[in-house]
Each structure stands twice: as C-alpha cells, then as structure tokens.
Coordinates of C-alpha atoms in Angstrom, one line a residue:
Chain A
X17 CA 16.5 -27.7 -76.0
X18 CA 17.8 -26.2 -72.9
X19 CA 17.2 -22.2 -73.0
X20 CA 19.9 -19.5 -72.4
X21 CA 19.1 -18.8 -68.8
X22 CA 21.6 -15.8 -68.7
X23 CA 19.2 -13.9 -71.7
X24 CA 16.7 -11.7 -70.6
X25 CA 13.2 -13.2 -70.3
X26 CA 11.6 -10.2 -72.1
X27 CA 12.7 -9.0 -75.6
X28 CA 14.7 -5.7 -76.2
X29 CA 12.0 -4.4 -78.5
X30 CA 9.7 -5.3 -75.4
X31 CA 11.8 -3.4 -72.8
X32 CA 11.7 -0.1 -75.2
X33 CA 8.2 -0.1 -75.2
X34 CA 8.5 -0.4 -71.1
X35 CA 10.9 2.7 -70.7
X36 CA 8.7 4.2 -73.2
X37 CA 5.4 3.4 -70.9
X38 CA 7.3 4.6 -67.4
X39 CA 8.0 7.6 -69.4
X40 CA 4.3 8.9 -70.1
X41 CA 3.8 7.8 -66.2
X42 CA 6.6 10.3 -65.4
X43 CA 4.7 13.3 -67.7
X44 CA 1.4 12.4 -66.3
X45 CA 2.2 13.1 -63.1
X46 CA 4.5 16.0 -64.3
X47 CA 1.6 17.2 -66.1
X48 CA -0.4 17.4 -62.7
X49 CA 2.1 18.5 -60.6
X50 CA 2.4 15.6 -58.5
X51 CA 5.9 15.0 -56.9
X52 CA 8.1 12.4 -57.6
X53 CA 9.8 10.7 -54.4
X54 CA 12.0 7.9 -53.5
X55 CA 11.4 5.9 -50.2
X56 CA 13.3 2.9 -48.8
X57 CA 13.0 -0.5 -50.2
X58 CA 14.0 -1.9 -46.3
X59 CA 12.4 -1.3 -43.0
X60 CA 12.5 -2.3 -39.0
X61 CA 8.5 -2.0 -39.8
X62 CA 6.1 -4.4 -41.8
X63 CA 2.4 -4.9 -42.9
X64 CA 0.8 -6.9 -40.7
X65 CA -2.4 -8.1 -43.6
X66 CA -2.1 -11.9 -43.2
X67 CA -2.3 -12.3 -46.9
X68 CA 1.5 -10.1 -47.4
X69 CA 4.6 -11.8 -47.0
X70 CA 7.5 -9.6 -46.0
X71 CA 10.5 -10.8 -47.1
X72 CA 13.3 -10.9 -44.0
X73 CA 16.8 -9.4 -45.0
X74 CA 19.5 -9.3 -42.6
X75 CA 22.3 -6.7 -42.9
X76 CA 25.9 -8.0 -41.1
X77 CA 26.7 -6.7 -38.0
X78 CA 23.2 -5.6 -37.0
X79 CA 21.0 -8.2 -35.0
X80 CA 17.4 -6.8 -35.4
X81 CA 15.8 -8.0 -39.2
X82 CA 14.3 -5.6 -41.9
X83 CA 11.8 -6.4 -44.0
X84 CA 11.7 -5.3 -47.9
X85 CA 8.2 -3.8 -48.1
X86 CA 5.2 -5.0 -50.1
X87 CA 4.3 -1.6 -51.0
X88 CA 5.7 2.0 -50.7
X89 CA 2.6 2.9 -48.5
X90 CA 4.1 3.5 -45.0
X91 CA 6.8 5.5 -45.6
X92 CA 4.6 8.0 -48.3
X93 CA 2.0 8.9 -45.8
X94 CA 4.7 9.8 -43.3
X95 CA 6.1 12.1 -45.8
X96 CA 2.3 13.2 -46.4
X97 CA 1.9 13.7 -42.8
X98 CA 5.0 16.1 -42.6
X99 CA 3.3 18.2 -45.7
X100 CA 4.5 16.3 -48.8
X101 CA 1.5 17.6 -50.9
X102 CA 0.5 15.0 -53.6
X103 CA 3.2 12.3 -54.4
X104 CA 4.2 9.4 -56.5
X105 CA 6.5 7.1 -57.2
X106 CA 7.7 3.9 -59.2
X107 CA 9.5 1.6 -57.5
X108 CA 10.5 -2.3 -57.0
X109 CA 8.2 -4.2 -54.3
X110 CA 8.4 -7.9 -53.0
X111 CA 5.8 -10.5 -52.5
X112 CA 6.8 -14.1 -51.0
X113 CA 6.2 -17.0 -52.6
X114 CA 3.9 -15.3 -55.1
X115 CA 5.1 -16.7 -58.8
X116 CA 3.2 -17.5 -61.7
X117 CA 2.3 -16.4 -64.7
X118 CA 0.8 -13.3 -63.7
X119 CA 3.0 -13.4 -60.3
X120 CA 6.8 -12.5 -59.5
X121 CA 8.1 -12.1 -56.0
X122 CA 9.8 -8.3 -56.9
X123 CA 7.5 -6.4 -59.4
X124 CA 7.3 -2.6 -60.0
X125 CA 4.6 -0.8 -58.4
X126 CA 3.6 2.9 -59.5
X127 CA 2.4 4.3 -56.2
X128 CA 0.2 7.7 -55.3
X129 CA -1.6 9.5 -53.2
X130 CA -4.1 12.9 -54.3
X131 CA -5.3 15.0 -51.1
X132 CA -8.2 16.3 -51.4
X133 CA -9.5 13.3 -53.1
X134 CA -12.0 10.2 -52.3
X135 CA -11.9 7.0 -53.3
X136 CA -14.0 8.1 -56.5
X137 CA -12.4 10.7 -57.5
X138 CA -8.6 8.5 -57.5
X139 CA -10.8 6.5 -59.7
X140 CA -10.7 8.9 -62.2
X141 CA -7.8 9.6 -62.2
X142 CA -6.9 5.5 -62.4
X143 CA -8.6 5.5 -65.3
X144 CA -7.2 8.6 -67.2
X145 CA -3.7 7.5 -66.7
X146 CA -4.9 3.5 -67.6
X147 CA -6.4 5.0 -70.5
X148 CA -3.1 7.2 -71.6
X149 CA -1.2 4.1 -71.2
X150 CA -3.7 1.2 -73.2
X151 CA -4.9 3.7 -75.7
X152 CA -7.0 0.6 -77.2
X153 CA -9.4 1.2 -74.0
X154 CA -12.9 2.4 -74.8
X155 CA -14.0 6.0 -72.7
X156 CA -15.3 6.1 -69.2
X157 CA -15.2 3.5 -66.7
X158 CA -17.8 0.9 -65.2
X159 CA -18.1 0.7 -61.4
X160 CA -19.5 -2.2 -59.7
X161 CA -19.7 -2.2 -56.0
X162 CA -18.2 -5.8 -54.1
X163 CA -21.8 -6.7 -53.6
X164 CA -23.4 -6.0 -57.0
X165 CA -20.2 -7.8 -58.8
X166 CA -20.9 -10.9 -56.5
X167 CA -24.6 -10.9 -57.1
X168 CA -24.0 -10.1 -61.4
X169 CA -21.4 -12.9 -62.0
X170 CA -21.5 -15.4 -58.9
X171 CA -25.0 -15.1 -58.3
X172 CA -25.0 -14.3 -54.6
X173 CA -24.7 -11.6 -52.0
X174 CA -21.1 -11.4 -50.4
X175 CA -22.5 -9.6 -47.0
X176 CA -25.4 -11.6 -46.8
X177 CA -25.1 -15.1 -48.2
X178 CA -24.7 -18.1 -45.2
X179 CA -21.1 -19.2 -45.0
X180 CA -22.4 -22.9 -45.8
X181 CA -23.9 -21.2 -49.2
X182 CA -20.4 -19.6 -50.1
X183 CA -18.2 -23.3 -49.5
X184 CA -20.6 -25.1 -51.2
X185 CA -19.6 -22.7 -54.6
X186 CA -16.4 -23.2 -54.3
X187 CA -16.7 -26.9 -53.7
X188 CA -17.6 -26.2 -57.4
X189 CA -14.3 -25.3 -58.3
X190 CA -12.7 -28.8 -56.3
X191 CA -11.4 -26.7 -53.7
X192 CA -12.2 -28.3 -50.5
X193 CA -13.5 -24.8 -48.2
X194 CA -12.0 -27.0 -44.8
X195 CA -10.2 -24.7 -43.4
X196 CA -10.7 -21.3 -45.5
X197 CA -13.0 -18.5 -43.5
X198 CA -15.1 -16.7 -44.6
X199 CA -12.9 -13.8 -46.5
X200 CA -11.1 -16.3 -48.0
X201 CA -14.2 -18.0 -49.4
X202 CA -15.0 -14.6 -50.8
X203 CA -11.2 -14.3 -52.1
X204 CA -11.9 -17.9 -54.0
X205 CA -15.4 -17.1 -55.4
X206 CA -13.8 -13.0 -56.8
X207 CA -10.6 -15.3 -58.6
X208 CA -12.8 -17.8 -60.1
X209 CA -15.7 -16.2 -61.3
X210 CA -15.8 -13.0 -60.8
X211 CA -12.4 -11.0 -61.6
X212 CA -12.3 -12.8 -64.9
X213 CA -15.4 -11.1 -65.8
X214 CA -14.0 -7.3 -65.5
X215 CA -13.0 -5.1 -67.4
X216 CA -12.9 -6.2 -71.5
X217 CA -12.9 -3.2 -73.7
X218 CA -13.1 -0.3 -70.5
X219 CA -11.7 0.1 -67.4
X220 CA -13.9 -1.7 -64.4
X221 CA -14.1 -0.7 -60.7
X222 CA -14.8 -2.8 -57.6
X223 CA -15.8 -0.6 -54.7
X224 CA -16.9 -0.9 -51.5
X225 CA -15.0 -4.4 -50.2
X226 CA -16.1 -5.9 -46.8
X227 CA -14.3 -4.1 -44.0
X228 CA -12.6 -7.3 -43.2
X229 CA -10.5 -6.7 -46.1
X230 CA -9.8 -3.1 -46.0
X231 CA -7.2 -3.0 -42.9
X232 CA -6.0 0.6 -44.4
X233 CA -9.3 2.4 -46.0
X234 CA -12.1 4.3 -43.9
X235 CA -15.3 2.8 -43.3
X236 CA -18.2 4.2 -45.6
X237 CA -20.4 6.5 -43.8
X238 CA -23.4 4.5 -44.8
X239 CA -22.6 1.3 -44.4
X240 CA -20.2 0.0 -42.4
X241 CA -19.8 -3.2 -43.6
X242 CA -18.0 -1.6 -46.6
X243 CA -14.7 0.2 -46.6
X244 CA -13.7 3.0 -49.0
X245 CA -11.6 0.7 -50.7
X246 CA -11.4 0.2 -54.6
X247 CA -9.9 -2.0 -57.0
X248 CA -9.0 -1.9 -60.9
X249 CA -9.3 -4.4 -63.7
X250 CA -8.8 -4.7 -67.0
X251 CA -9.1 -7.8 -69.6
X252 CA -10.0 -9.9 -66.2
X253 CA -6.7 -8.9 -64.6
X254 CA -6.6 -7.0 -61.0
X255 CA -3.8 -4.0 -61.7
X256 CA -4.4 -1.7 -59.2
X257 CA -5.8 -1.3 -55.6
X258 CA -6.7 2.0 -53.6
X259 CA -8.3 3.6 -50.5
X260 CA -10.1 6.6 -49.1
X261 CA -7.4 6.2 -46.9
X262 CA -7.8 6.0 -43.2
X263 CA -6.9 8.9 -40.7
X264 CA -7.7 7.7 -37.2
X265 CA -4.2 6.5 -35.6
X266 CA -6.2 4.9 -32.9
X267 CA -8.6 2.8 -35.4
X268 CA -5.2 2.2 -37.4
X269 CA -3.1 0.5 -34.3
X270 CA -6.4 -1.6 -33.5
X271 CA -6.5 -3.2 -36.8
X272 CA -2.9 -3.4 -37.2
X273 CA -3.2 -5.8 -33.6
X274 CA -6.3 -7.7 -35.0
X275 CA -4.6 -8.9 -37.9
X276 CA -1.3 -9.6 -36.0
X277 CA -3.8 -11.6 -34.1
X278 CA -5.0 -13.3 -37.1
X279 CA -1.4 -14.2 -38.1
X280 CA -1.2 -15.7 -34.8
X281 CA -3.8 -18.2 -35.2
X282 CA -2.6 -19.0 -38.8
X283 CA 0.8 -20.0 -37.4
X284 CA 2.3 -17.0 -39.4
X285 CA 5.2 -14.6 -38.1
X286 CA 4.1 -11.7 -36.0
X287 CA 5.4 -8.6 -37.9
X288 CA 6.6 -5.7 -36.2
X289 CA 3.9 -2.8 -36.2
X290 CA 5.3 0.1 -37.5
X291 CA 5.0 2.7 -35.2
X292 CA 6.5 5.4 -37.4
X293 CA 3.4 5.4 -39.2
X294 CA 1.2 5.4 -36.3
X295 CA 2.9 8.2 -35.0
X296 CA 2.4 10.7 -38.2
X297 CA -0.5 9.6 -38.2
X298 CA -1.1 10.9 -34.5
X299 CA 0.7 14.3 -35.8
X300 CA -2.1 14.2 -38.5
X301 CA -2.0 13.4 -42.2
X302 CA -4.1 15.2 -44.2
X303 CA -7.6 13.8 -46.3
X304 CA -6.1 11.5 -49.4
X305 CA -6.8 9.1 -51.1
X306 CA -4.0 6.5 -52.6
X307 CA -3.4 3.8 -55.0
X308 CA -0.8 1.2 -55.9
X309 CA -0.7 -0.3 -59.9
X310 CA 1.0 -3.6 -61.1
X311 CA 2.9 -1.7 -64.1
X312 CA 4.6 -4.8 -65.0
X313 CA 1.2 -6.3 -65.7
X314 CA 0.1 -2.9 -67.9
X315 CA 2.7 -3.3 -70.1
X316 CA 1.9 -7.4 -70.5
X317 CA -1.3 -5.5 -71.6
X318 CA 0.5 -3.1 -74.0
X319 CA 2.5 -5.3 -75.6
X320 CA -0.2 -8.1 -76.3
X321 CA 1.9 -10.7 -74.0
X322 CA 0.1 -13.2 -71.4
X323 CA 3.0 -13.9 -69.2
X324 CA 4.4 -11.7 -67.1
X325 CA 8.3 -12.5 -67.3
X326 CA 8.0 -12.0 -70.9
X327 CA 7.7 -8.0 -69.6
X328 CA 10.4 -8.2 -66.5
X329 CA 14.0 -8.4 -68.0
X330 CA 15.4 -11.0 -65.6
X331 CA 12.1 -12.7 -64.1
X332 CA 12.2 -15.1 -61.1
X333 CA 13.9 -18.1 -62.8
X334 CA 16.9 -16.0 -63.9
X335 CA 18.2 -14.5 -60.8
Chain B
X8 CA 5.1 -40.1 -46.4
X9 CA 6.5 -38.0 -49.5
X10 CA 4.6 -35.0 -50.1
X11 CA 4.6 -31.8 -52.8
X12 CA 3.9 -28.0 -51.8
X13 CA 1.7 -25.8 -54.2
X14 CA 4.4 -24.4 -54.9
X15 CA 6.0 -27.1 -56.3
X16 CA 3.2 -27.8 -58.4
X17 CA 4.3 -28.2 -62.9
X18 CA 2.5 -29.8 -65.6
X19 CA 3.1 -33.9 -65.1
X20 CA 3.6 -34.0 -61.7
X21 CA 2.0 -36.9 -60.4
X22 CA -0.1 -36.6 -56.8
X23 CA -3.1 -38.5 -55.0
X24 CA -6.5 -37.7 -54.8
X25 CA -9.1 -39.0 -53.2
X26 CA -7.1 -42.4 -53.5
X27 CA -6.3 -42.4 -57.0
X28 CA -3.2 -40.7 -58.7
X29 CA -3.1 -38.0 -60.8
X30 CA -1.0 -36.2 -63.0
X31 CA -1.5 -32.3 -63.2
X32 CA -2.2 -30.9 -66.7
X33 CA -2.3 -27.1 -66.0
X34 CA -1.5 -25.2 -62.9
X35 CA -2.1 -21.7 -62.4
X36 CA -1.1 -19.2 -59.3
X37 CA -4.0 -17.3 -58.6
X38 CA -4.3 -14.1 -56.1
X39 CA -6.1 -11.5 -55.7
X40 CA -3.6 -8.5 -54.3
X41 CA -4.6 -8.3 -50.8
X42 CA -6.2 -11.6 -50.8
X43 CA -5.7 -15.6 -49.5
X44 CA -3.9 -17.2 -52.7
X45 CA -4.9 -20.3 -54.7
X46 CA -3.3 -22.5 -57.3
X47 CA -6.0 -23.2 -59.7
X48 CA -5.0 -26.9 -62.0
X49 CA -6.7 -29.4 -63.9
X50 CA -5.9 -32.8 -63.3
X51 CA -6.2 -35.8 -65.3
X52 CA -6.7 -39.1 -63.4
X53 CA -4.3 -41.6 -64.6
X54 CA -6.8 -44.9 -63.7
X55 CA -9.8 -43.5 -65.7
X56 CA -8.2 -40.7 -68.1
X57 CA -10.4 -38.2 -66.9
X58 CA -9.6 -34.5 -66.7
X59 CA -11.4 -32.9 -63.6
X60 CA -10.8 -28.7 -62.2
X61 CA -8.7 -29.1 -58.7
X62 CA -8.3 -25.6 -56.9
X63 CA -5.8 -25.9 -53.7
X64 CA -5.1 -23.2 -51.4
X65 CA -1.4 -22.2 -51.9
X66 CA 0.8 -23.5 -49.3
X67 CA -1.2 -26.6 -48.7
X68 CA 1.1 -30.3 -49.2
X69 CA -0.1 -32.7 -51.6
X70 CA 0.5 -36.7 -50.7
X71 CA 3.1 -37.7 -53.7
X72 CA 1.8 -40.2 -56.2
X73 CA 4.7 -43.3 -56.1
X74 CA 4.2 -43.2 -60.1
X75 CA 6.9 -44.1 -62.1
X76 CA 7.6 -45.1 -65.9
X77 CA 9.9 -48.2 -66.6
X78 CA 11.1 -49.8 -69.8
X79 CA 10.2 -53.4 -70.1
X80 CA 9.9 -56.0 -72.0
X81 CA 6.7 -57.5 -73.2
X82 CA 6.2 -61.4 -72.9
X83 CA 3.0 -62.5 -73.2
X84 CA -0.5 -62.5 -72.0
X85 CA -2.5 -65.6 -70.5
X86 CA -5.7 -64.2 -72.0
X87 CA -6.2 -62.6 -68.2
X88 CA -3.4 -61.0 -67.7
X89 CA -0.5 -59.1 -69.8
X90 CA 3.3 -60.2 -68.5
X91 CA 5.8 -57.9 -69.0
X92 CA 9.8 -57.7 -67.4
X93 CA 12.3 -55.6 -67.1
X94 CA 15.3 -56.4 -68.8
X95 CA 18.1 -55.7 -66.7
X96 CA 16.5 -57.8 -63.6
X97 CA 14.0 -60.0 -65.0
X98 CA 11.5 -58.3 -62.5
X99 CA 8.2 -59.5 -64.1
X100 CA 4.7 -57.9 -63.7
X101 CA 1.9 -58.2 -64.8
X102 CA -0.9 -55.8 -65.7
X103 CA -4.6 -55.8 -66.1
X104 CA -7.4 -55.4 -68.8
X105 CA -7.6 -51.8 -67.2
X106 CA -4.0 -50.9 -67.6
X107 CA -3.5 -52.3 -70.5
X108 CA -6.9 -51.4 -72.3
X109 CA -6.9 -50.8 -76.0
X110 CA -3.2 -51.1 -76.2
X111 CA -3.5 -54.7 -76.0
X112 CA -3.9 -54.4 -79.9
X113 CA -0.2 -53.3 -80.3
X114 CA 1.3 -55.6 -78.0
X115 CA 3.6 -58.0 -79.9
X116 CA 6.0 -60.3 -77.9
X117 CA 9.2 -59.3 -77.4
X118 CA 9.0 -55.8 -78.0
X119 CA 9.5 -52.7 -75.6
X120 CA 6.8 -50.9 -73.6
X121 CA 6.8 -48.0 -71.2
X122 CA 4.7 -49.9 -68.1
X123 CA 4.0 -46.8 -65.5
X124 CA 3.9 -48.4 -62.2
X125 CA 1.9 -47.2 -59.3
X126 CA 3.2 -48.3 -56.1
X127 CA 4.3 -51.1 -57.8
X128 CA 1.4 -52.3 -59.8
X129 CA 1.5 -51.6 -63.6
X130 CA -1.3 -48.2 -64.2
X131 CA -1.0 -48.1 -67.7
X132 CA 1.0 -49.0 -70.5
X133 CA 2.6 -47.4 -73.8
X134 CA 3.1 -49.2 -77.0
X135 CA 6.5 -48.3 -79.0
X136 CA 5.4 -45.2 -81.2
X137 CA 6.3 -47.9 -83.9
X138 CA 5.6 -51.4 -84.2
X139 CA 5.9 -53.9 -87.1
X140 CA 3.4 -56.3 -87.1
X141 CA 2.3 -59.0 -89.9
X142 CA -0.6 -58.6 -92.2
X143 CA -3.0 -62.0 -91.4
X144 CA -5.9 -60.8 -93.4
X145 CA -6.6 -58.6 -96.0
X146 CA -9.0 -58.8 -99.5
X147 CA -6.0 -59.2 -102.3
X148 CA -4.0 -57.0 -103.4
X149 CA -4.3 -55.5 -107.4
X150 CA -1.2 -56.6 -109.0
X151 CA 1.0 -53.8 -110.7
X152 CA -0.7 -51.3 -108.5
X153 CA 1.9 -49.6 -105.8
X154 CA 0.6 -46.2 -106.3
X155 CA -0.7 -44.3 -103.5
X156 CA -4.8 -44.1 -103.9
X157 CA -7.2 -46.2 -102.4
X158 CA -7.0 -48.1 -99.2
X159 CA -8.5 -51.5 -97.6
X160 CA -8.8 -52.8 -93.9
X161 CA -6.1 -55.4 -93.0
X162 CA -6.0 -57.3 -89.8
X163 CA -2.8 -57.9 -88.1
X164 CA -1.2 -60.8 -86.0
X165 CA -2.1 -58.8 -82.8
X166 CA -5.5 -58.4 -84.1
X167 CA -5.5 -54.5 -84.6
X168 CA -7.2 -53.3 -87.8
X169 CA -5.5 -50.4 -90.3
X170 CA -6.6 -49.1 -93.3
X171 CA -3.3 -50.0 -95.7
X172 CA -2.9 -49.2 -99.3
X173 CA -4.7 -51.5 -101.9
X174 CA -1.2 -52.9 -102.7
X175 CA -0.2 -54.9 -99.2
X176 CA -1.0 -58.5 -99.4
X177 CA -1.4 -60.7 -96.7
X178 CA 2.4 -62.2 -95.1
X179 CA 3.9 -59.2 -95.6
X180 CA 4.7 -56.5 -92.6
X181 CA 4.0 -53.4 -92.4
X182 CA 5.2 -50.3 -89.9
X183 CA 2.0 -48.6 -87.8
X184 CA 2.1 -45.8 -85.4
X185 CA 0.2 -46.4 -82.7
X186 CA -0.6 -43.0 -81.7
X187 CA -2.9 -42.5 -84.3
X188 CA -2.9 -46.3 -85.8
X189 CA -1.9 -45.8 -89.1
X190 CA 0.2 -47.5 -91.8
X191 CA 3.5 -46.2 -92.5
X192 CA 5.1 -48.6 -94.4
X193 CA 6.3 -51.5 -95.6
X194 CA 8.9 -54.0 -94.1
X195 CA 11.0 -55.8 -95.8
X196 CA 12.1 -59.1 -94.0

C-alpha cells in the first residue's frame, strides 16, 4: 500500500514531453528575438501584495533575511530600466502555504516583458505561444472584461453591486463572508463561479480588474476603477497574469505602503519595500507590458493530467 | 480546545459545525494568483448523513470533532436502547434509535461492531461486513434443487429480510453482507 516516496511524482514519459514543451518556449522567444536572462531566486526586497507569501531564508553568518521571490518581476524591470530591450525567462518561484492539486509552494514560472506593447497586444502574444504549446486550442481568443465576466456567469456587477449583495453569494457557497472585504468577496465569487467558466476550447481573457487588485499595472485612462491588468484561462484554470505595467515610481512606492498597511491590519509580516526597483524606476523604465505563466499547469494541460504533481518530478510531499 | 488549520484539512477528517460533527468528503485549495485563498470541501454530517458545500478561507482553525471509532461488543438492546462494551474494559454504552438506525437489523448478540463515539456518546454504528444469522421464516424450500436460479424472501432471527436462493430452508444459517444485504452463503453448524 504504502507508495515509493523517493520515485518521482510525474512519469518519465511525462517529463519528456515537459523538456519537450520548455523547448518550443525557448524557440518562441528565439523566434522573436526576445532575450533570455537569469535573475536571482533570493533578495533583501519582497512583494508587499497581502495575498504573496515570501518565503524567509536565512544564509549563516549574515543577520538580515532574504526572501525567495514570488515572481521574477523586480529584478527584470531593473534590467529593463538599464536598456535590457525585451526579455524572458523560465525559472522556479515560491508561494507559501499554497498546496493542492493545482498548488505547489515552488512552481516554474515563464516570465516576459514586450516594450512597446499594452496590455492587449501581450495578449496576443499569450495566446500565440498558449496556442503553439496546446495545439488542441481552437483560433483567436475571447476577452471578457472583470465586469462583464461577473455580470455573464455570477450575475452581478463587481464595481457596482452593494457589499451586502456580494456576502450574501457567497454565503451560497457556506463560506461565512465575516471577516473577508470586499476584494476578497470578489476573489470568492471569480473561484467559484466564474474562473471555472473560462476558457473551454479557446483561450479566454479577463481584463480590466478593480484597481484594488492591480498594485503593479496603470490605471485605464477611462476608467479608473480598472487597472491595465489581464489574466489568462484555459479549461477553467487561471495560467497566466499580466500588466500594462506601471511607470510612475512615485504612484509605485504609494501602493507599495498601502498594502504594507493592509498587511498591518491583517496581522501579516511587513515586507521590506524594495527600493531597487523604485529607484530604476525613478531612472526610467521604458513603456512594457509583462506577463508571468504557470508552465507547470500548461503541461498538466498537455499531457491530459488533473493534478499538478503528476507534471513536477519531485512535488511537495517528496522533498 | 483542539483545533485543525485549513491546511490541515484531508478526506475523513472529522470537525464541528454549527454544533454537529462532520467528516470532510472532498477538500480542494482554491486561489486565484494574486488573490485571498480558499479551501473549497464538502462535508457530510455524521448525525444526519447529509453532504452539504463548506468553503473556508485558508488559514482559518477549525474546532476538532472528539470523533472516534472503537471496537465493541454487542450485548443487547432493551427495546429503547442498544448496549454495547468494549471488551478489554467492560466500558458499556449505549446508543440510540438515531445511531443505531437501520443497522439494528444486523445486530446479533455477541458479535463485533465499530460504535464511533462523539464526545463520548455512541454517533453511529457499523455492523461486521459479515454476519451469520438464522433463517426463522422462509416459504419451503424445493427438494433436490441447489442450483443457482430463482430466489425467495427469508426473514432472519434479527428480523432483516434477504432474498436467498429457493434452496435455504428455515433453521439453517446463512452468511449476509451488510453493505449491500445480500446472501452469501450457507453455514454449516
């Protein structure tokens, strides 16, 4: 009964088609002359979003922690900032405490950022390379902003809908809403009924999330309350998140404080802003736009699996 | 008072709600990227069998369910309540109608049960997968015939009813599952 912990979780046959899959990532970008870079796993610096656990690593002999990063982000717009051009990159991220069956704390994340480009036109590109890796998807893509996915599959409007409208759906679900604000109301309404919905037989596009969710994106020029912030889906499942990204050091170091401030009155760590960043971004970085993708979970897709460690070779319960 | 983390949370743990314990069937981890996470479960309450959808925000405690299975002995019932004890102590309790429920049917003296006990109190109680139990009733048999083929209603000495093949007379013992309450077989005494 008791299984061979020291095996790897995914099959042999299943990690060939993964080094097959990084491969046609590596031409893609070849093929578009984006550049391939590497960037540190550990920093002095972390995220600040509420909803990102940094994981704390100590190194002997030195009394300050780092943090291994939940995304590559930081570090590649500093390189943009001192005149990178476009770049990409795959490499290992960490999560705490986020395991399941489509969670593991260290996953693979294929990061890049396009200058020139808005939020739109990443999403083309999202969806050729999505397309070049799940050949099975149909053409084209469908793009749905934040509000008209709400209002299409939970039947209410997430910028306008009372607060007392939103916990009474989600009561729905037994989830008592003591306690959860009003983005995280939103957060249990998109998991329940509408992700699931996205993305069977073509790519699918969320656009235009509330600014209160967007810490890193620009604010749309026509309304406000959205920020140029995009995600992608496919067969229900989230794999891939991007921005219009934001320029303004100024606006940047205010947010960074307000959700420090929001960590505050969770009871959560303070992180250390990262003033790196802030400071290339002061020197200037130029107009991008950048996206991260979950590739562990695009080759769950290509292989026809529904568990995530059956992709990783050594998932969470074997390390 | 003991307590489980989300993250914690497996198929047959056992917490409260609202008052009443529960076991969890499913339990799912769900997040969006940048968003607050949720484990998503379905929980079946163990006093009324239901199944209900639970969604907790991850990180939240869960009060612990004091649910436990024990081996025991069954002894007898009173026509109110059904006595069982644990062998090893001679700890008796005894359980309701509601715990015992439709089981009652299998419950022949002497035999074992698994009596899951919530703070104490018997929940619910499990038959032995097997029990062998007399026929008391049953139209008679055709002589000659031990072929498999048709099949007849016989009553037992605990007053469950199986269908059992036309050749089992009344006296004689027969094996059941109690899972799905079927005949098995014959028992030779």
């Amino acid at each position: 009964m008791t299984e061979n912990l020291w095996q790897p979780s995914a099959s042999i046959e299943v990690l060939k088609l993964r080094a097959a899959l990084l491969q046609q990532v590596r031409d893609f970008f070849a093929a578009r002359a984006v550049l391939e870079v590497e960037t540190p796993l550990a920093s002095r610096a972390a995220i600040t979003e509420p909803n990102l656990d940094s994981a704390e690593v100590r190194l002997p002999g030195i009394a300050t922690p780092f943090y291994l990063h939940t995304s590559p982000e930081f570090f590649m717009k500093r390189l943009l900032a001192a005149g990178s051009g476009d770049i990409w990159q795959a490499c290992k991220v960490f999560r705490g405490a986020e395991h399941g069956r489509l969670h593991n704390p260290e996953f693979t994340m294929i990061e890049w950022y396009r200058l020139g480009f808005d939020h739109h036109a990443l999403m083309d590109e999202v969806a050729a390379l999505l397309r070049t890796l799940l050949p099975e998807l149909e053409e084209g893509d469908e793009r749905l902003s934040y509000a008209e996915a709400f209002r299409r599959y939970a039947g209410l409007d997430p910028f306008e809908a009372e607060t007392a409208e939103l916990a009474a759906l989600v009561q729905g679900f037994g989830l008592d809403p003591a306690g959860l604000d009003r983005d995280a109301l939103l957060d249990a309404i998109a998991s329940h009924k509408v992700y699931p919905q996205l993305g069977h037989g073509r790519v699918a596009f969320v656009h235009a999330f509330p600014a209160s969710q967007a810490a890193l994106a620009r604010l749309d020029d026509d309304d406000p309350r959205c920020a140029r912030r995009f995600e992608a889906f496919v067969a229900g499942m989230e794999l891939a998140n991007g921005f219009h990204e934001l320029l303004d050091a100024q606006e940047q170091r205010r947010r960074f404080m307000l959700e420090n401030e929001r960590r505050r009155e969770r009871g959560l760590p303070v992180m250390p802003v990262d003033e790196h960043l802030l400071a290339a971004l002061e020197a200037g970085m130029p107009d991008c736009a950048g996206v991260a993708l979950g590739f562990d979970r695009v080759v769950m897709l290509a292989a026809g699996r529904d568990a995530l460690h059956e992709v990783i070779s050594f998932d969470f319960d074997r390390i | 008072m003991a307590s489980y983390n989300t993250s914690e949370f497996r198929a047959g743990l056992k917490i409260i709600l609202d008052g009443d314990p529960y076991t969890i069937v499913e339990n799912e981890f769900v997040k969006p990227g940048k968003g607050q996470a949720f484990n998503r479960t379905r929980v079946r309450n163990l006093k009324t069998g239901r199944v209900i959808e639970k969604t907790f925000k991850s990180g939240d405690s869960v009060e612990a369910a004091d649910v436990v299975d024990t081996d025991m002995q069954y002894l007898y019932t009173d026509g109110e309540m059904w006595h069982f004890m644990v062998p090893d102590t001679f700890e008796q309790y005894a359980a309701d109608a509601a715990a015992v429920g439709d089981n009652a049917k299998w419950l022949k003296e002497q035999d074992m049960c698994v009596v899951t006990l919530w703070n104490g109190v018997p929940l619910d109680i499990a038959p032995p997968n097997h029990v062998t139990l007399k026929v008391v009733e049953t139209d008679p048999g055709l002589r000659g015939d031990t072929s498999s083929g048709g099949s007849k209603p016989a009553k037992l000495e605990t007053g469950a009813v199986v269908k059992v093949p036309l050749f089992v007379n009344e006296g004689e013992v027969i094996k059941v599952d109690t899972r799905t309450g079927e005949y098995i077989s014959r028992v030779k005494e």
